[in-house]
Amino acid sequence: MNDFEGGLAITSEFCGPSSAFIDAIYGQRGVLFARPVKVAVSIKPEAHFPGAKRAFDLVVSLALLPILGLCAVGLAIVNRSSNAGPLIFHQKRMGKDCKPIRVIKFRSMTSTHRINRRAHDPLEINRITTVGRFIRRTRIDELPQIINVLRGEMSLIGPRPDYLPHARHYLRTIPGYHERHAVKPGITGLAQVDLGYAEGADATRAKVAADLTYVRRRGYVMDTRIALKTLRVVASGGGR
């Protein structure tokens, strides 16, 4: 069976999407999965990488705590006059092993909550406040997630956790989607720095392909590349 046709590569070291399969769909960015593909990922990263990654997460997150505090004070003052409502927003998302986690963010939308919103709902953008646009563009809204990192629920780098109802929908409709949850979700990831904000079914499938590429290739080199590209994206205000 051809690697690309079956979408699987089975060796003593790897059982999951074949290199040709992942690279093909990731390279095309928006390709649709024509049929279900059964995927099983079992990868051993570089020696000592998990421990080093966790140490990096802790050191950087602790260093960012004072900045988080200053941002919280500043936003609390601004929100009092122009964006009434809670400073912090909690949202249930899908974490490692498909378990739900409560992701912490600075609120960037009006406090009115729309029930049962659909994935990629165009009406959601109308809820973004003026301050919200700024903190989204500068990624300040993501900063409270260092608390999730310190708790061990997330990593600085990994597949972005999806809103729980959306994630459950993707589990049913996107083949291989569950495999991106073999690792901790991240504040930034390969899909974010390479593809930007995913909106629409095709873009979501391309994002999942990028996430599977990360799961397969994760290590010191990959994480360093993502970290450097994240700094460039944040500095340029791009990606959203």
mmCIF file of C-alpha atoms in Angstrom:
data_model
loop_
_atom_site.group_PDB
_atom_site.id
_atom_site.type_symbol
_atom_site.label_atom_id
_atom_site.label_comp_id
_atom_site.label_asym_id
_atom_site.label_seq_id
_atom_site.Cartn_x
_atom_site.Cartn_y
_atom_site.Cartn_z
ATOM 1 C CA MET A 1 0.000 0.000 0.000
ATOM 2 C CA ASN A 2 1.354 3.383 -0.993
ATOM 3 C CA ASP A 3 2.196 5.700 1.936
ATOM 4 C CA PHE A 4 0.085 8.566 0.650
ATOM 5 C CA GLU A 5 -2.887 6.448 -0.387
ATOM 6 C CA GLY A 6 -3.196 4.785 2.984
ATOM 7 C CA GLY A 7 -2.100 7.787 4.999
ATOM 8 C CA LEU A 8 -0.285 5.525 7.454
ATOM 9 C CA ALA A 9 3.334 4.711 8.098
ATOM 10 C CA ILE A 10 3.978 1.796 10.424
ATOM 11 C CA THR A 11 7.517 1.170 11.627
ATOM 12 C CA SER A 12 9.144 0.173 14.898
ATOM 13 C CA GLU A 13 9.472 3.872 15.767
ATOM 14 C CA PHE A 14 6.328 5.432 14.375
ATOM 15 C CA CYS A 15 2.739 4.460 13.738
ATOM 16 C CA GLY A 16 0.710 7.374 12.482
ATOM 17 C CA PRO A 17 0.200 9.633 9.464
ATOM 18 C CA SER A 18 2.914 8.915 6.917
ATOM 19 C CA SER A 19 5.468 11.604 6.145
ATOM 20 C CA ALA A 20 4.181 11.888 2.576
ATOM 21 C CA PHE A 21 0.578 12.117 3.775
ATOM 22 C CA ILE A 22 1.147 14.853 6.364
ATOM 23 C CA ASP A 23 3.571 16.835 4.221
ATOM 24 C CA ALA A 24 1.180 16.699 1.279
ATOM 25 C CA ILE A 25 -1.865 17.981 3.160
ATOM 26 C CA TYR A 26 0.168 20.481 5.169
ATOM 27 C CA GLY A 27 1.895 21.787 2.074
ATOM 28 C CA GLN A 28 -1.437 22.406 0.345
ATOM 29 C CA ARG A 29 -2.695 24.305 3.394
ATOM 30 C CA GLY A 30 -6.418 23.856 2.655
ATOM 31 C CA VAL A 31 -6.844 20.400 1.204
ATOM 32 C CA LEU A 32 -9.946 18.426 2.233
ATOM 33 C CA PHE A 33 -9.679 14.921 3.655
ATOM 34 C CA ALA A 34 -11.405 12.757 1.064
ATOM 35 C CA ARG A 35 -12.096 9.851 3.413
ATOM 36 C CA PRO A 36 -11.517 8.855 7.039
ATOM 37 C CA VAL A 37 -7.965 7.964 7.988
ATOM 38 C CA LYS A 38 -7.301 5.919 11.090
ATOM 39 C CA VAL A 39 -4.338 7.401 12.906
ATOM 40 C CA ALA A 40 -2.419 6.142 15.922
ATOM 41 C CA VAL A 41 0.519 8.200 17.112
ATOM 42 C CA SER A 42 3.215 6.697 19.300
ATOM 43 C CA ILE A 43 6.340 8.838 19.250
ATOM 44 C CA LYS A 44 9.329 9.106 21.543
ATOM 45 C CA PRO A 45 10.741 12.652 21.362
ATOM 46 C CA GLU A 46 14.423 13.459 21.733
ATOM 47 C CA ALA A 47 16.086 12.291 24.943
ATOM 48 C CA HIS A 48 15.314 14.535 27.921
ATOM 49 C CA PHE A 49 13.082 16.758 25.746
ATOM 50 C CA PRO A 50 9.900 16.451 27.870
ATOM 51 C CA GLY A 51 11.743 17.431 31.058
ATOM 52 C CA ALA A 52 13.603 20.273 29.369
ATOM 53 C CA LYS A 53 10.373 21.521 27.805
ATOM 54 C CA ARG A 54 8.620 21.560 31.178
ATOM 55 C CA ALA A 55 11.553 23.392 32.781
ATOM 56 C CA PHE A 56 11.456 25.980 29.982
ATOM 57 C CA ASP A 57 7.698 26.395 30.463
ATOM 58 C CA LEU A 58 8.116 27.031 34.190
ATOM 59 C CA VAL A 59 11.045 29.458 33.896
ATOM 60 C CA VAL A 60 9.447 31.579 31.167
ATOM 61 C CA SER A 61 5.990 31.569 32.791
ATOM 62 C CA LEU A 62 7.381 32.649 36.164
ATOM 63 C CA ALA A 63 9.363 35.413 34.456
ATOM 64 C CA LEU A 64 6.175 36.640 32.757
ATOM 65 C CA LEU A 65 4.130 36.826 35.971
ATOM 66 C CA PRO A 66 5.113 40.469 36.747
ATOM 67 C CA ILE A 67 4.142 41.476 33.197
ATOM 68 C CA LEU A 68 0.829 39.662 33.625
ATOM 69 C CA GLY A 69 0.219 41.619 36.826
ATOM 70 C CA LEU A 70 0.948 44.973 35.188
ATOM 71 C CA CYS A 71 -1.310 44.171 32.235
ATOM 72 C CA ALA A 72 -4.098 43.106 34.590
ATOM 73 C CA VAL A 73 -3.921 46.402 36.489
ATOM 74 C CA GLY A 74 -3.858 48.460 33.291
ATOM 75 C CA LEU A 75 -6.757 46.606 31.695
ATOM 76 C CA ALA A 76 -8.804 46.779 34.892
ATOM 77 C CA ILE A 77 -8.505 50.576 34.826
ATOM 78 C CA VAL A 78 -9.345 50.852 31.114
ATOM 79 C CA ASN A 79 -12.227 48.373 31.297
ATOM 80 C CA ARG A 80 -13.854 50.293 34.131
ATOM 81 C CA SER A 81 -14.592 53.202 31.799
ATOM 82 C CA SER A 82 -14.975 51.587 28.374
ATOM 83 C CA ASN A 83 -15.615 47.858 28.674
ATOM 84 C CA ALA A 84 -17.720 47.038 31.711
ATOM 85 C CA GLY A 85 -17.595 43.447 32.840
ATOM 86 C CA PRO A 86 -15.149 40.927 34.274
ATOM 87 C CA LEU A 87 -11.453 41.278 33.478
ATOM 88 C CA ILE A 88 -10.821 37.553 33.123
ATOM 89 C CA PHE A 89 -12.620 35.164 30.796
ATOM 90 C CA HIS A 90 -12.667 31.402 31.368
ATOM 91 C CA GLN A 91 -13.489 29.048 28.530
ATOM 92 C CA LYS A 92 -13.684 25.257 28.421
ATOM 93 C CA ARG A 93 -11.367 23.845 25.781
ATOM 94 C CA MET A 94 -10.041 20.426 24.880
ATOM 95 C CA GLY A 95 -6.678 19.575 26.433
ATOM 96 C CA LYS A 96 -4.277 16.665 26.411
ATOM 97 C CA ASP A 97 -5.880 13.242 25.912
ATOM 98 C CA CYS A 98 -9.091 15.052 24.861
ATOM 99 C CA LYS A 99 -9.798 16.062 28.472
ATOM 100 C CA PRO A 100 -11.503 19.434 29.061
ATOM 101 C CA ILE A 101 -9.531 22.289 30.619
ATOM 102 C CA ARG A 102 -10.532 25.831 31.622
ATOM 103 C CA VAL A 103 -8.386 28.233 29.632
ATOM 104 C CA ILE A 104 -7.815 31.686 31.143
ATOM 105 C CA LYS A 105 -7.795 34.807 28.966
ATOM 106 C CA PHE A 106 -8.229 38.536 29.314
ATOM 107 C CA ARG A 107 -11.747 39.317 28.093
ATOM 108 C CA SER A 108 -11.694 40.893 24.627
ATOM 109 C CA MET A 109 -15.425 40.740 23.855
ATOM 110 C CA THR A 110 -18.550 42.218 25.365
ATOM 111 C CA SER A 111 -19.702 40.332 28.438
ATOM 112 C CA THR A 112 -22.896 39.201 26.658
ATOM 113 C CA HIS A 113 -22.580 35.464 26.084
ATOM 114 C CA ARG A 114 -24.177 33.822 23.073
ATOM 115 C CA ILE A 115 -25.318 30.279 23.778
ATOM 116 C CA ASN A 116 -24.607 27.413 21.357
ATOM 117 C CA ARG A 117 -22.544 29.510 18.972
ATOM 118 C CA ARG A 118 -21.466 27.708 15.834
ATOM 119 C CA ALA A 119 -17.867 27.125 14.795
ATOM 120 C CA HIS A 120 -16.589 30.090 12.750
ATOM 121 C CA ASP A 121 -19.706 32.112 13.558
ATOM 122 C CA PRO A 122 -19.263 35.472 11.736
ATOM 123 C CA LEU A 123 -21.426 37.219 14.338
ATOM 124 C CA GLU A 124 -18.781 36.653 17.009
ATOM 125 C CA ILE A 125 -16.487 39.321 15.548
ATOM 126 C CA ASN A 126 -19.124 41.965 16.311
ATOM 127 C CA ARG A 127 -18.643 41.315 20.030
ATOM 128 C CA ILE A 128 -14.956 42.314 20.021
ATOM 129 C CA THR A 129 -14.431 45.600 21.874
ATOM 130 C CA THR A 130 -12.020 48.390 20.924
ATOM 131 C CA VAL A 131 -9.680 47.396 23.748
ATOM 132 C CA GLY A 132 -10.229 43.776 22.754
ATOM 133 C CA ARG A 133 -8.929 44.402 19.247
ATOM 134 C CA PHE A 134 -5.734 45.859 20.686
ATOM 135 C CA ILE A 135 -5.050 43.066 23.162
ATOM 136 C CA ARG A 136 -5.801 40.463 20.492
ATOM 137 C CA ARG A 137 -3.471 42.083 17.986
ATOM 138 C CA THR A 138 -0.682 42.256 20.571
ATOM 139 C CA ARG A 139 -1.559 38.790 22.014
ATOM 140 C CA ILE A 140 -1.954 40.272 25.500
ATOM 141 C CA ASP A 141 -5.297 38.456 25.782
ATOM 142 C CA GLU A 142 -3.391 35.134 25.795
ATOM 143 C CA LEU A 143 -1.015 36.133 28.610
ATOM 144 C CA PRO A 144 -3.134 34.748 31.508
ATOM 145 C CA GLN A 145 -2.651 31.286 30.032
ATOM 146 C CA ILE A 146 0.750 31.176 31.711
ATOM 147 C CA ILE A 147 -1.353 30.202 34.758
ATOM 148 C CA ASN A 148 -2.561 27.180 32.787
ATOM 149 C CA VAL A 149 1.077 26.441 31.952
ATOM 150 C CA LEU A 150 2.139 26.655 35.603
ATOM 151 C CA ARG A 151 -0.706 24.290 36.516
ATOM 152 C CA GLY A 152 0.606 21.775 33.986
ATOM 153 C CA GLU A 153 -2.536 21.942 31.822
ATOM 154 C CA MET A 154 -0.788 23.617 28.910
ATOM 155 C CA SER A 155 2.663 24.245 27.488
ATOM 156 C CA LEU A 156 4.043 27.422 25.964
ATOM 157 C CA ILE A 157 4.336 25.600 22.629
ATOM 158 C CA GLY A 158 1.902 23.029 21.269
ATOM 159 C CA PRO A 159 -1.358 22.725 19.318
ATOM 160 C CA ARG A 160 -3.798 25.473 20.301
ATOM 161 C CA PRO A 161 -6.705 24.099 22.377
ATOM 162 C CA ASP A 162 -10.057 24.436 20.634
ATOM 163 C CA TYR A 163 -13.312 25.600 22.224
ATOM 164 C CA LEU A 164 -14.820 22.410 23.670
ATOM 165 C CA PRO A 165 -18.073 22.239 21.619
ATOM 166 C CA HIS A 166 -16.092 22.956 18.435
ATOM 167 C CA ALA A 167 -13.498 20.323 19.354
ATOM 168 C CA ARG A 168 -16.207 17.713 19.847
ATOM 169 C CA HIS A 169 -17.580 18.596 16.419
ATOM 170 C CA TYR A 170 -14.121 18.279 14.846
ATOM 171 C CA LEU A 171 -13.635 14.889 16.516
ATOM 172 C CA ARG A 172 -16.617 13.652 14.516
ATOM 173 C CA THR A 173 -15.832 15.384 11.234
ATOM 174 C CA ILE A 174 -12.032 15.679 10.823
ATOM 175 C CA PRO A 175 -10.102 12.402 10.550
ATOM 176 C CA GLY A 176 -7.097 12.243 12.851
ATOM 177 C CA TYR A 177 -8.205 15.305 14.843
ATOM 178 C CA HIS A 178 -7.937 13.478 18.173
ATOM 179 C CA GLU A 179 -4.233 12.774 17.577
ATOM 180 C CA ARG A 180 -3.317 16.432 18.059
ATOM 181 C CA HIS A 181 -4.272 15.887 21.707
ATOM 182 C CA ALA A 182 -1.441 13.402 22.255
ATOM 183 C CA VAL A 183 0.548 16.349 23.670
ATOM 184 C CA LYS A 184 -0.314 19.305 25.895
ATOM 185 C CA PRO A 185 -1.950 22.217 24.091
ATOM 186 C CA GLY A 186 0.122 25.369 23.763
ATOM 187 C CA ILE A 187 -0.217 29.131 23.890
ATOM 188 C CA THR A 188 1.441 29.206 20.471
ATOM 189 C CA GLY A 189 2.000 26.485 17.917
ATOM 190 C CA LEU A 190 3.111 25.567 14.426
ATOM 191 C CA ALA A 191 -0.330 26.193 12.939
ATOM 192 C CA GLN A 192 -0.481 29.698 14.426
ATOM 193 C CA VAL A 193 2.933 30.871 13.204
ATOM 194 C CA ASP A 194 2.640 29.260 9.768
ATOM 195 C CA LEU A 195 -1.070 29.617 8.988
ATOM 196 C CA GLY A 196 -2.361 32.393 11.229
ATOM 197 C CA TYR A 197 -5.953 32.421 12.440
ATOM 198 C CA ALA A 198 -7.958 29.469 11.081
ATOM 199 C CA GLU A 199 -11.466 30.383 9.951
ATOM 200 C CA GLY A 200 -13.610 27.985 7.972
ATOM 201 C CA ALA A 201 -13.605 24.239 7.417
ATOM 202 C CA ASP A 202 -10.695 24.122 4.955
ATOM 203 C CA ALA A 203 -8.476 26.317 7.135
ATOM 204 C CA THR A 204 -9.281 24.177 10.171
ATOM 205 C CA ARG A 205 -8.258 21.021 8.319
ATOM 206 C CA ALA A 206 -4.990 22.667 7.287
ATOM 207 C CA LYS A 207 -4.438 23.668 10.918
ATOM 208 C CA VAL A 208 -4.985 20.096 12.066
ATOM 209 C CA ALA A 209 -2.454 18.893 9.484
ATOM 210 C CA ALA A 210 0.073 21.372 10.895
ATOM 211 C CA ASP A 211 -0.679 20.199 14.432
ATOM 212 C CA LEU A 212 -0.082 16.579 13.419
ATOM 213 C CA THR A 213 3.208 17.656 11.866
ATOM 214 C CA TYR A 214 4.183 19.164 15.228
ATOM 215 C CA VAL A 215 3.191 16.027 17.125
ATOM 216 C CA ARG A 216 5.338 13.946 14.781
ATOM 217 C CA ARG A 217 8.368 16.251 14.675
ATOM 218 C CA ARG A 218 8.322 17.881 18.089
ATOM 219 C CA GLY A 219 11.701 18.439 19.677
ATOM 220 C CA TYR A 220 14.292 21.106 20.435
ATOM 221 C CA VAL A 221 14.625 22.289 16.839
ATOM 222 C CA MET A 222 10.885 22.491 16.192
ATOM 223 C CA ASP A 223 10.115 24.315 19.458
ATOM 224 C CA THR A 224 12.952 26.798 18.896
ATOM 225 C CA ARG A 225 11.679 27.535 15.409
ATOM 226 C CA ILE A 226 8.127 28.116 16.666
ATOM 227 C CA ALA A 227 9.324 30.327 19.545
ATOM 228 C CA LEU A 228 11.360 32.553 17.216
ATOM 229 C CA LYS A 229 8.553 32.821 14.666
ATOM 230 C CA THR A 230 6.105 33.651 17.467
ATOM 231 C CA LEU A 231 8.288 36.560 18.572
ATOM 232 C CA ARG A 232 8.374 37.862 14.991
ATOM 233 C CA VAL A 233 4.601 37.510 14.585
ATOM 234 C CA VAL A 234 3.904 39.303 17.877
ATOM 235 C CA ALA A 235 6.385 42.084 17.041
ATOM 236 C CA SER A 236 4.747 42.626 13.644
ATOM 237 C CA GLY A 237 1.191 42.391 14.956
ATOM 238 C CA GLY A 238 0.374 39.779 12.319
ATOM 239 C CA GLY A 239 -1.396 36.440 12.413
ATOM 240 C CA ARG A 240 -4.919 37.664 13.208
#
